[in-house]
PDB file of C-alpha atoms in Angstrom:
ATOM      1  CA  ALA Z  29       0.000   0.000   0.000  1.00 73.00           C
ATOM      2  CA  GLN Z  30       1.098   3.532  -0.653  1.00 79.00           C
ATOM      3  CA  SER Z  31       2.438   5.631   2.206  1.00 88.00           C
ATOM      4  CA  VAL Z  32       4.084   8.979   2.790  1.00 94.00           C
ATOM      5  CA  THR Z  33       6.601   9.762   5.516  1.00 96.00           C
ATOM      6  CA  GLN Z  34       7.510  13.194   6.748  1.00 97.00           C
ATOM      7  CA  PRO Z  35      10.314  12.578   9.244  1.00 97.00           C
ATOM      8  CA  ASP Z  36      10.313  16.044  10.776  1.00 96.00           C
ATOM      9  CA  ILE Z  37       7.334  16.820  13.007  1.00 96.00           C
ATOM     10  CA  HIS Z  38       8.452  20.351  13.818  1.00 97.00           C
ATOM     11  CA  ILE Z  39      11.068  22.635  12.245  1.00 97.00           C
ATOM     12  CA  THR Z  40      12.130  26.103  13.343  1.00 97.00           C
ATOM     13  CA  VAL Z  41      14.026  28.434  11.019  1.00 97.00           C
ATOM     14  CA  SER Z  42      14.962  32.082  11.149  1.00 97.00           C
ATOM     15  CA  GLU Z  43      13.358  34.498   8.739  1.00 97.00           C
ATOM     16  CA  GLY Z  44      15.528  34.806   5.668  1.00 97.00           C
ATOM     17  CA  ALA Z  45      17.106  31.384   6.135  1.00 98.00           C
ATOM     18  CA  SER Z  46      16.704  28.570   3.646  1.00 97.00           C
ATOM     19  CA  LEU Z  47      14.246  25.745   4.204  1.00 97.00           C
ATOM     20  CA  GLU Z  48      14.028  22.098   3.253  1.00 98.00           C
ATOM     21  CA  LEU Z  49      11.143  19.865   4.314  1.00 98.00           C
ATOM     22  CA  ARG Z  50      11.586  16.151   3.747  1.00 98.00           C
ATOM     23  CA  CYS Z  51       9.105  13.747   2.224  1.00 97.00           C
ATOM     24  CA  ASN Z  52       9.558  10.078   1.380  1.00 96.00           C
ATOM     25  CA  TYR Z  53       6.948   7.967  -0.340  1.00 93.00           C
ATOM     26  CA  SER Z  54       6.277   4.313  -0.879  1.00 89.00           C
ATOM     27  CA  TYR Z  55       4.388   3.457  -4.032  1.00 79.00           C
ATOM     28  CA  GLY Z  56       4.908   0.808  -6.680  1.00 72.00           C
ATOM     29  CA  ALA Z  57       4.213   2.872  -9.769  1.00 76.00           C
ATOM     30  CA  THR Z  58       5.190   6.386 -10.784  1.00 75.00           C
ATOM     31  CA  PRO Z  59       3.575   8.534  -8.133  1.00 84.00           C
ATOM     32  CA  TYR Z  60       1.694  11.760  -8.436  1.00 90.00           C
ATOM     33  CA  LEU Z  61       3.091  13.911  -5.621  1.00 93.00           C
ATOM     34  CA  PHE Z  62       1.898  17.087  -3.986  1.00 95.00           C
ATOM     35  CA  TRP Z  63       2.801  19.577  -1.305  1.00 98.00           C
ATOM     36  CA  TYR Z  64      -0.013  21.387   0.508  1.00 97.00           C
ATOM     37  CA  VAL Z  65       0.165  24.097   3.165  1.00 97.00           C
ATOM     38  CA  GLN Z  66      -2.373  24.671   5.919  1.00 97.00           C
ATOM     39  CA  SER Z  67      -2.591  27.689   8.197  1.00 93.00           C
ATOM     40  CA  PRO Z  68      -4.260  27.122  11.591  1.00 87.00           C
ATOM     41  CA  GLY Z  69      -7.979  26.401  11.271  1.00 81.00           C
ATOM     42  CA  GLN Z  70      -7.870  26.787   7.498  1.00 86.00           C
ATOM     43  CA  GLY Z  71      -8.188  24.551   4.470  1.00 90.00           C
ATOM     44  CA  LEU Z  72      -5.297  23.206   2.459  1.00 94.00           C
ATOM     45  CA  GLN Z  73      -3.636  25.214  -0.297  1.00 95.00           C
ATOM     46  CA  LEU Z  74      -1.752  23.472  -3.080  1.00 95.00           C
ATOM     47  CA  LEU Z  75       1.876  24.624  -3.280  1.00 97.00           C
ATOM     48  CA  LEU Z  76       3.064  22.432  -6.146  1.00 96.00           C
ATOM     49  CA  LYS Z  77       2.658  19.088  -7.835  1.00 94.00           C
ATOM     50  CA  TYR Z  78       4.687  16.494  -9.719  1.00 92.00           C
ATOM     51  CA  PHE Z  79       3.134  14.236 -12.309  1.00 87.00           C
ATOM     52  CA  SER Z  80       5.961  13.584 -14.767  1.00 84.00           C
ATOM     53  CA  GLY Z  81       8.714  15.314 -16.719  1.00 86.00           C
ATOM     54  CA  ASP Z  82      11.162  17.750 -15.173  1.00 89.00           C
ATOM     55  CA  THR Z  83      12.007  16.511 -11.697  1.00 91.00           C
ATOM     56  CA  LEU Z  84      12.418  20.027 -10.311  1.00 96.00           C
ATOM     57  CA  VAL Z  85       9.029  21.672 -10.028  1.00 96.00           C
ATOM     58  CA  GLN Z  86       8.253  25.248  -9.184  1.00 97.00           C
ATOM     59  CA  GLY Z  87       5.278  26.239  -7.083  1.00 97.00           C
ATOM     60  CA  ILE Z  88       3.620  29.249  -5.598  1.00 96.00           C
ATOM     61  CA  LYS Z  89       5.085  31.535  -2.937  1.00 95.00           C
ATOM     62  CA  GLY Z  90       8.656  30.821  -4.067  1.00 97.00           C
ATOM     63  CA  PHE Z  91       8.600  27.121  -3.190  1.00 98.00           C
ATOM     64  CA  GLU Z  92      10.137  24.355  -5.268  1.00 98.00           C
ATOM     65  CA  ALA Z  93      10.453  20.598  -4.897  1.00 98.00           C
ATOM     66  CA  GLU Z  94      12.658  17.951  -6.416  1.00 96.00           C
ATOM     67  CA  PHE Z  95      11.519  14.433  -7.261  1.00 94.00           C
ATOM     68  CA  LYS Z  96      14.228  11.820  -6.778  1.00 94.00           C
ATOM     69  CA  ARG Z  97      13.061   8.382  -7.814  1.00 91.00           C
ATOM     70  CA  SER Z  98      16.227   6.650  -6.562  1.00 91.00           C
ATOM     71  CA  GLN Z  99      15.606   8.002  -3.064  1.00 93.00           C
ATOM     72  CA  SER Z 100      11.790   7.875  -3.185  1.00 93.00           C
ATOM     73  CA  SER Z 101      11.818  11.478  -2.072  1.00 95.00           C
ATOM     74  CA  PHE Z 102      10.039  14.703  -2.915  1.00 97.00           C
ATOM     75  CA  ASN Z 103      11.583  17.366  -0.704  1.00 98.00           C
ATOM     76  CA  LEU Z 104      10.237  20.904  -0.534  1.00 98.00           C
ATOM     77  CA  ARG Z 105      12.622  23.863  -0.557  1.00 98.00           C
ATOM     78  CA  LYS Z 106      12.574  27.597  -0.286  1.00 98.00           C
ATOM     79  CA  PRO Z 107      15.712  29.757  -0.482  1.00 97.00           C
ATOM     80  CA  SER Z 108      14.535  32.464   1.928  1.00 97.00           C
ATOM     81  CA  VAL Z 109      11.720  31.942   4.397  1.00 97.00           C
ATOM     82  CA  HIS Z 110       9.267  34.683   5.338  1.00 97.00           C
ATOM     83  CA  TRP Z 111       7.449  34.909   8.674  1.00 96.00           C
ATOM     84  CA  SER Z 112       4.170  34.335   6.816  1.00 95.00           C
ATOM     85  CA  ASP Z 113       5.384  30.865   5.790  1.00 97.00           C
ATOM     86  CA  ALA Z 114       4.769  29.580   9.308  1.00 97.00           C
ATOM     87  CA  ALA Z 115       2.161  26.840   8.886  1.00 97.00           C
ATOM     88  CA  GLU Z 116       1.665  23.085   8.623  1.00 97.00           C
ATOM     89  CA  TYR Z 117       3.021  21.462   5.486  1.00 98.00           C
ATOM     90  CA  PHE Z 118       1.691  18.174   4.115  1.00 98.00           C
ATOM     91  CA  CYS Z 119       3.211  15.971   1.473  1.00 97.00           C
ATOM     92  CA  ALA Z 120       0.752  13.715  -0.338  1.00 95.00           C
ATOM     93  CA  VAL Z 121       0.687  10.963  -2.945  1.00 92.00           C
ATOM     94  CA  MET Z 122      -2.242  10.400  -5.275  1.00 87.00           C
ATOM     95  CA  THR Z 123      -3.253   6.915  -6.316  1.00 74.00           C
ATOM     96  CA  GLY Z 124      -6.045   5.249  -8.173  1.00 67.00           C
ATOM     97  CA  THR Z 125      -8.418   6.497 -10.822  1.00 61.00           C
ATOM     98  CA  ALA Z 126     -10.409   8.481  -8.273  1.00 58.00           C
ATOM     99  CA  SER Z 127      -7.364  10.454  -7.189  1.00 73.00           C
ATOM    100  CA  LYS Z 128      -7.270   9.199  -3.643  1.00 82.00           C
ATOM    101  CA  LEU Z 129      -4.822  11.332  -1.673  1.00 89.00           C
ATOM    102  CA  THR Z 130      -2.696   9.807   1.053  1.00 90.00           C
ATOM    103  CA  PHE Z 131      -1.107  12.433   3.272  1.00 94.00           C
ATOM    104  CA  GLY Z 132       2.020  12.388   5.363  1.00 96.00           C
ATOM    105  CA  THR Z 133       1.728  13.292   9.026  1.00 96.00           C
ATOM    106  CA  GLY Z 134       2.777  16.868   8.354  1.00 97.00           C
ATOM    107  CA  THR Z 135       5.621  19.169   9.368  1.00 98.00           C
ATOM    108  CA  ARG Z 136       4.905  22.234  11.449  1.00 97.00           C
ATOM    109  CA  LEU Z 137       7.108  25.145  10.419  1.00 98.00           C
ATOM    110  CA  GLN Z 138       7.876  27.872  12.911  1.00 97.00           C
ATOM    111  CA  VAL Z 139       9.666  31.016  11.740  1.00 97.00           C
ATOM    112  CA  THR Z 140      11.573  33.164  14.201  1.00 96.00           C
ATOM    113  CA  LEU Z 141      12.167  36.832  13.532  1.00 90.00           C
TER     114      LEU Z 141
ATOM    115  CA  ASP F   4     -15.310  31.240  -9.705  1.00 64.00           C
ATOM    116  CA  THR F   5     -12.146  29.390  -8.723  1.00 69.00           C
ATOM    117  CA  GLU F   6     -12.806  28.250  -5.204  1.00 91.00           C
ATOM    118  CA  VAL F   7     -14.507  25.641  -3.100  1.00 96.00           C
ATOM    119  CA  THR F   8     -16.900  27.068  -0.532  1.00 97.00           C
ATOM    120  CA  GLN F   9     -18.148  25.377   2.619  1.00 97.00           C
ATOM    121  CA  THR F  10     -20.966  26.295   4.980  1.00 97.00           C
ATOM    122  CA  PRO F  11     -21.259  26.709   7.852  1.00 97.00           C
ATOM    123  CA  LYS F  12     -17.790  27.686   9.060  1.00 96.00           C
ATOM    124  CA  HIS F  13     -18.564  26.484  12.574  1.00 97.00           C
ATOM    125  CA  LEU F  14     -21.204  24.083  13.840  1.00 97.00           C
ATOM    126  CA  VAL F  15     -22.031  22.975  17.360  1.00 96.00           C
ATOM    127  CA  MET F  16     -24.506  20.129  17.729  1.00 93.00           C
ATOM    128  CA  GLY F  17     -25.789  17.728  20.317  1.00 91.00           C
ATOM    129  CA  MET F  18     -25.611  13.992  19.953  1.00 90.00           C
ATOM    130  CA  THR F  19     -29.323  13.780  19.081  1.00 90.00           C
ATOM    131  CA  ASN F  20     -29.317  16.544  16.485  1.00 90.00           C
ATOM    132  CA  LYS F  21     -29.469  16.252  12.718  1.00 95.00           C
ATOM    133  CA  LYS F  22     -27.419  18.736  10.748  1.00 96.00           C
ATOM    134  CA  SER F  23     -25.862  19.067   7.296  1.00 97.00           C
ATOM    135  CA  LEU F  24     -22.622  20.412   5.918  1.00 98.00           C
ATOM    136  CA  LYS F  25     -22.601  21.958   2.484  1.00 98.00           C
ATOM    137  CA  CYS F  26     -19.874  22.213  -0.116  1.00 98.00           C
ATOM    138  CA  GLU F  27     -20.074  23.997  -3.457  1.00 97.00           C
ATOM    139  CA  GLN F  28     -17.783  24.503  -6.440  1.00 96.00           C
ATOM    140  CA  HIS F  29     -18.408  26.100  -9.811  1.00 92.00           C
ATOM    141  CA  MET F  30     -15.192  25.085 -11.537  1.00 93.00           C
ATOM    142  CA  GLY F  31     -16.762  22.232 -13.474  1.00 91.00           C
ATOM    143  CA  HIS F  32     -14.878  19.626 -11.463  1.00 92.00           C
ATOM    144  CA  ARG F  33     -16.409  16.165 -11.679  1.00 90.00           C
ATOM    145  CA  ALA F  34     -14.912  14.623  -8.554  1.00 91.00           C
ATOM    146  CA  MET F  35     -15.727  15.814  -5.042  1.00 94.00           C
ATOM    147  CA  TYR F  36     -14.410  14.605  -1.706  1.00 95.00           C
ATOM    148  CA  TRP F  37     -15.089  14.727   2.015  1.00 97.00           C
ATOM    149  CA  TYR F  38     -12.195  14.578   4.465  1.00 97.00           C
ATOM    150  CA  LYS F  39     -12.098  14.550   8.258  1.00 97.00           C
ATOM    151  CA  GLN F  40      -9.185  16.187  10.057  1.00 96.00           C
ATOM    152  CA  LYS F  41      -8.554  15.863  13.765  1.00 96.00           C
ATOM    153  CA  ALA F  42      -6.285  18.336  15.528  1.00 92.00           C
ATOM    154  CA  LYS F  43      -2.601  17.974  14.674  1.00 90.00           C
ATOM    155  CA  LYS F  44      -3.350  15.141  12.214  1.00 94.00           C
ATOM    156  CA  PRO F  45      -3.463  14.938   8.435  1.00 95.00           C
ATOM    157  CA  PRO F  46      -6.798  14.859   6.596  1.00 95.00           C
ATOM    158  CA  GLU F  47      -8.395  11.434   6.291  1.00 95.00           C
ATOM    159  CA  LEU F  48     -10.508  10.597   3.281  1.00 94.00           C
ATOM    160  CA  MET F  49     -14.146   9.773   3.994  1.00 96.00           C
ATOM    161  CA  PHE F  50     -16.003   9.754   0.664  1.00 96.00           C
ATOM    162  CA  VAL F  51     -15.352  10.298  -3.035  1.00 93.00           C
ATOM    163  CA  TYR F  52     -17.973  11.210  -5.609  1.00 94.00           C
ATOM    164  CA  SER F  53     -17.233  10.912  -9.304  1.00 90.00           C
ATOM    165  CA  TYR F  54     -19.831  12.246 -11.739  1.00 91.00           C
ATOM    166  CA  GLU F  55     -22.323  12.538  -8.874  1.00 93.00           C
ATOM    167  CA  LYS F  56     -21.973   8.871  -7.996  1.00 94.00           C
ATOM    168  CA  LEU F  57     -20.392   7.587  -4.803  1.00 94.00           C
ATOM    169  CA  SER F  58     -17.195   5.810  -5.809  1.00 90.00           C
ATOM    170  CA  ILE F  59     -15.348   5.461  -2.511  1.00 90.00           C
ATOM    171  CA  ASN F  60     -16.617   5.083   1.061  1.00 93.00           C
ATOM    172  CA  GLU F  61     -13.714   4.601   3.435  1.00 92.00           C
ATOM    173  CA  SER F  62     -15.759   2.507   5.875  1.00 92.00           C
ATOM    174  CA  VAL F  63     -17.316   5.590   7.392  1.00 96.00           C
ATOM    175  CA  PRO F  64     -20.001   5.024  10.081  1.00 96.00           C
ATOM    176  CA  SER F  65     -23.567   5.371   8.822  1.00 96.00           C
ATOM    177  CA  ARG F  66     -24.171   8.384  11.057  1.00 96.00           C
ATOM    178  CA  PHE F  67     -22.384  10.259   8.257  1.00 97.00           C
ATOM    179  CA  SER F  68     -24.432  10.284   5.060  1.00 97.00           C
ATOM    180  CA  PRO F  69     -23.084  11.978   1.927  1.00 98.00           C
ATOM    181  CA  GLU F  70     -25.193  13.306  -0.905  1.00 97.00           C
ATOM    182  CA  CYS F  71     -24.284  14.781  -4.284  1.00 97.00           C
ATOM    183  CA  PRO F  72     -27.451  16.365  -5.727  1.00 95.00           C
ATOM    184  CA  ASN F  73     -25.647  17.833  -8.744  1.00 93.00           C
ATOM    185  CA  SER F  74     -22.169  18.344 -10.147  1.00 90.00           C
ATOM    186  CA  SER F  75     -21.583  21.523  -8.145  1.00 95.00           C
ATOM    187  CA  LEU F  76     -22.923  20.566  -4.743  1.00 97.00           C
ATOM    188  CA  LEU F  77     -21.889  18.066  -2.095  1.00 98.00           C
ATOM    189  CA  ASN F  78     -23.622  17.606   1.242  1.00 98.00           C
ATOM    190  CA  LEU F  79     -22.717  15.662   4.350  1.00 98.00           C
ATOM    191  CA  HIS F  80     -25.695  14.799   6.534  1.00 98.00           C
ATOM    192  CA  LEU F  81     -24.950  14.228  10.196  1.00 97.00           C
ATOM    193  CA  HIS F  82     -27.107  12.302  12.667  1.00 95.00           C
ATOM    194  CA  ALA F  83     -26.509  10.904  16.143  1.00 94.00           C
ATOM    195  CA  LEU F  84     -22.870  11.912  16.181  1.00 94.00           C
ATOM    196  CA  GLN F  85     -20.474  11.235  19.017  1.00 95.00           C
ATOM    197  CA  PRO F  86     -18.130  13.706  20.737  1.00 96.00           C
ATOM    198  CA  GLU F  87     -15.178  11.980  19.063  1.00 96.00           C
ATOM    199  CA  ASP F  88     -16.608  13.087  15.705  1.00 97.00           C
ATOM    200  CA  SER F  89     -15.615  16.649  16.548  1.00 97.00           C
ATOM    201  CA  ALA F  90     -13.139  17.705  13.865  1.00 97.00           C
ATOM    202  CA  LEU F  91     -12.512  19.949  10.877  1.00 96.00           C
ATOM    203  CA  TYR F  92     -14.443  18.622   7.888  1.00 97.00           C
ATOM    204  CA  LEU F  93     -12.876  19.497   4.571  1.00 97.00           C
ATOM    205  CA  CYS F  94     -14.390  19.334   1.135  1.00 97.00           C
ATOM    206  CA  ALA F  95     -12.317  19.152  -2.033  1.00 96.00           C
ATOM    207  CA  SER F  96     -12.906  18.961  -5.772  1.00 95.00           C
ATOM    208  CA  SER F  97     -10.788  17.785  -8.660  1.00 91.00           C
ATOM    209  CA  PRO F  98     -10.878  18.366 -12.416  1.00 88.00           C
ATOM    210  CA  ARG F  99     -10.895  15.521 -14.902  1.00 80.00           C
ATOM    211  CA  THR F 100      -7.763  15.040 -16.996  1.00 74.00           C
ATOM    212  CA  SER F 101      -7.733  14.349 -20.712  1.00 70.00           C
ATOM    213  CA  GLY F 102      -6.570  10.843 -19.874  1.00 72.00           C
ATOM    214  CA  GLY F 103      -9.685  10.107 -17.859  1.00 69.00           C
ATOM    215  CA  GLY F 104      -8.204  10.314 -14.396  1.00 73.00           C
ATOM    216  CA  TYR F 105      -8.319  13.182 -11.962  1.00 73.00           C
ATOM    217  CA  ASN F 106      -5.906  15.975 -11.265  1.00 80.00           C
ATOM    218  CA  GLU F 107      -4.939  17.828  -8.107  1.00 89.00           C
ATOM    219  CA  GLN F 108      -7.537  18.478  -5.451  1.00 92.00           C
ATOM    220  CA  PHE F 109      -8.690  21.945  -4.441  1.00 94.00           C
ATOM    221  CA  PHE F 110      -9.801  22.289  -0.844  1.00 95.00           C
ATOM    222  CA  GLY F 111     -12.397  24.433   0.824  1.00 96.00           C
ATOM    223  CA  PRO F 112     -11.778  26.222   4.145  1.00 95.00           C
ATOM    224  CA  GLY F 113     -13.557  23.552   6.144  1.00 96.00           C
ATOM    225  CA  THR F 114     -16.336  23.356   8.715  1.00 97.00           C
ATOM    226  CA  ARG F 115     -15.254  23.170  12.344  1.00 96.00           C
ATOM    227  CA  LEU F 116     -17.678  20.718  13.986  1.00 97.00           C
ATOM    228  CA  THR F 117     -18.102  20.360  17.728  1.00 97.00           C
ATOM    229  CA  VAL F 118     -20.330  17.582  19.085  1.00 96.00           C
ATOM    230  CA  LEU F 119     -21.464  18.046  22.677  1.00 94.00           C
TER     231      LEU F 119
END
C-alpha cells in the first residue's frame, strides 16, 4: 500500500534562512506527488505538484520541490523563508483512478524573527 | 469562480441533532471529496464522488451520510454523532484530466464541527 513519511514533526528556522522539508513515499508505480500548506484552522492550499517530466518543479510563494526516484523522495525547498510561511506542510501521494490522496503526518514550520 | 466554498464555518450540535454540511464549487470539477481532520493530524478521506456517484466510502459510520445532488454541490448529513466526531471537515474537488483520471484536489476552508 502507498504511504508517505515526513520525518520532521516540527522545524524552526529564522526568517531569511533557507528551508528544506523532507518527504519520502512508498508506491509501486510512478507517483503523483503534492505539497499542501495549511494555516491554523484553514483549508489546504496546493503549493506544487509532480506528475511527470522535469524533476524540479516550481510552485507558488517561491517554493520548489525535487523528485528523486532513486531516493523515493520529494523534498520541498525555499531559499529564503518569510514569517508568513509559518504553517503546517503536508506531502501527499495520489493513487487510483479516483485520485485518492494519502497524506504524510505533516511538518509544522515555525519562523523566528 | 475558482474556489470551493463550505458552509457553515462552525457548527455545534448535540448527539441527538441532525445537521448538514454543504460544499459547493463552480469550476466544473467532476470529482468531489469529504475529508475529516482531527487536531494535529493529516486529513483522512471519507467519501469520493465521481460524476455525482459515490465511488469510494472509506468505511465511514452510517451516522455520516453523503449526498451529491448535482455536479456543483456536495452535502454531508450528520445524525446521532459522538463527541469523538468533533473535527474539521474538509471538502475538495478535482478536475478531470484528458486521460480520464483526476488531477490535483482543491480544498475548501472547512467546517469546524463540535459535538457536545
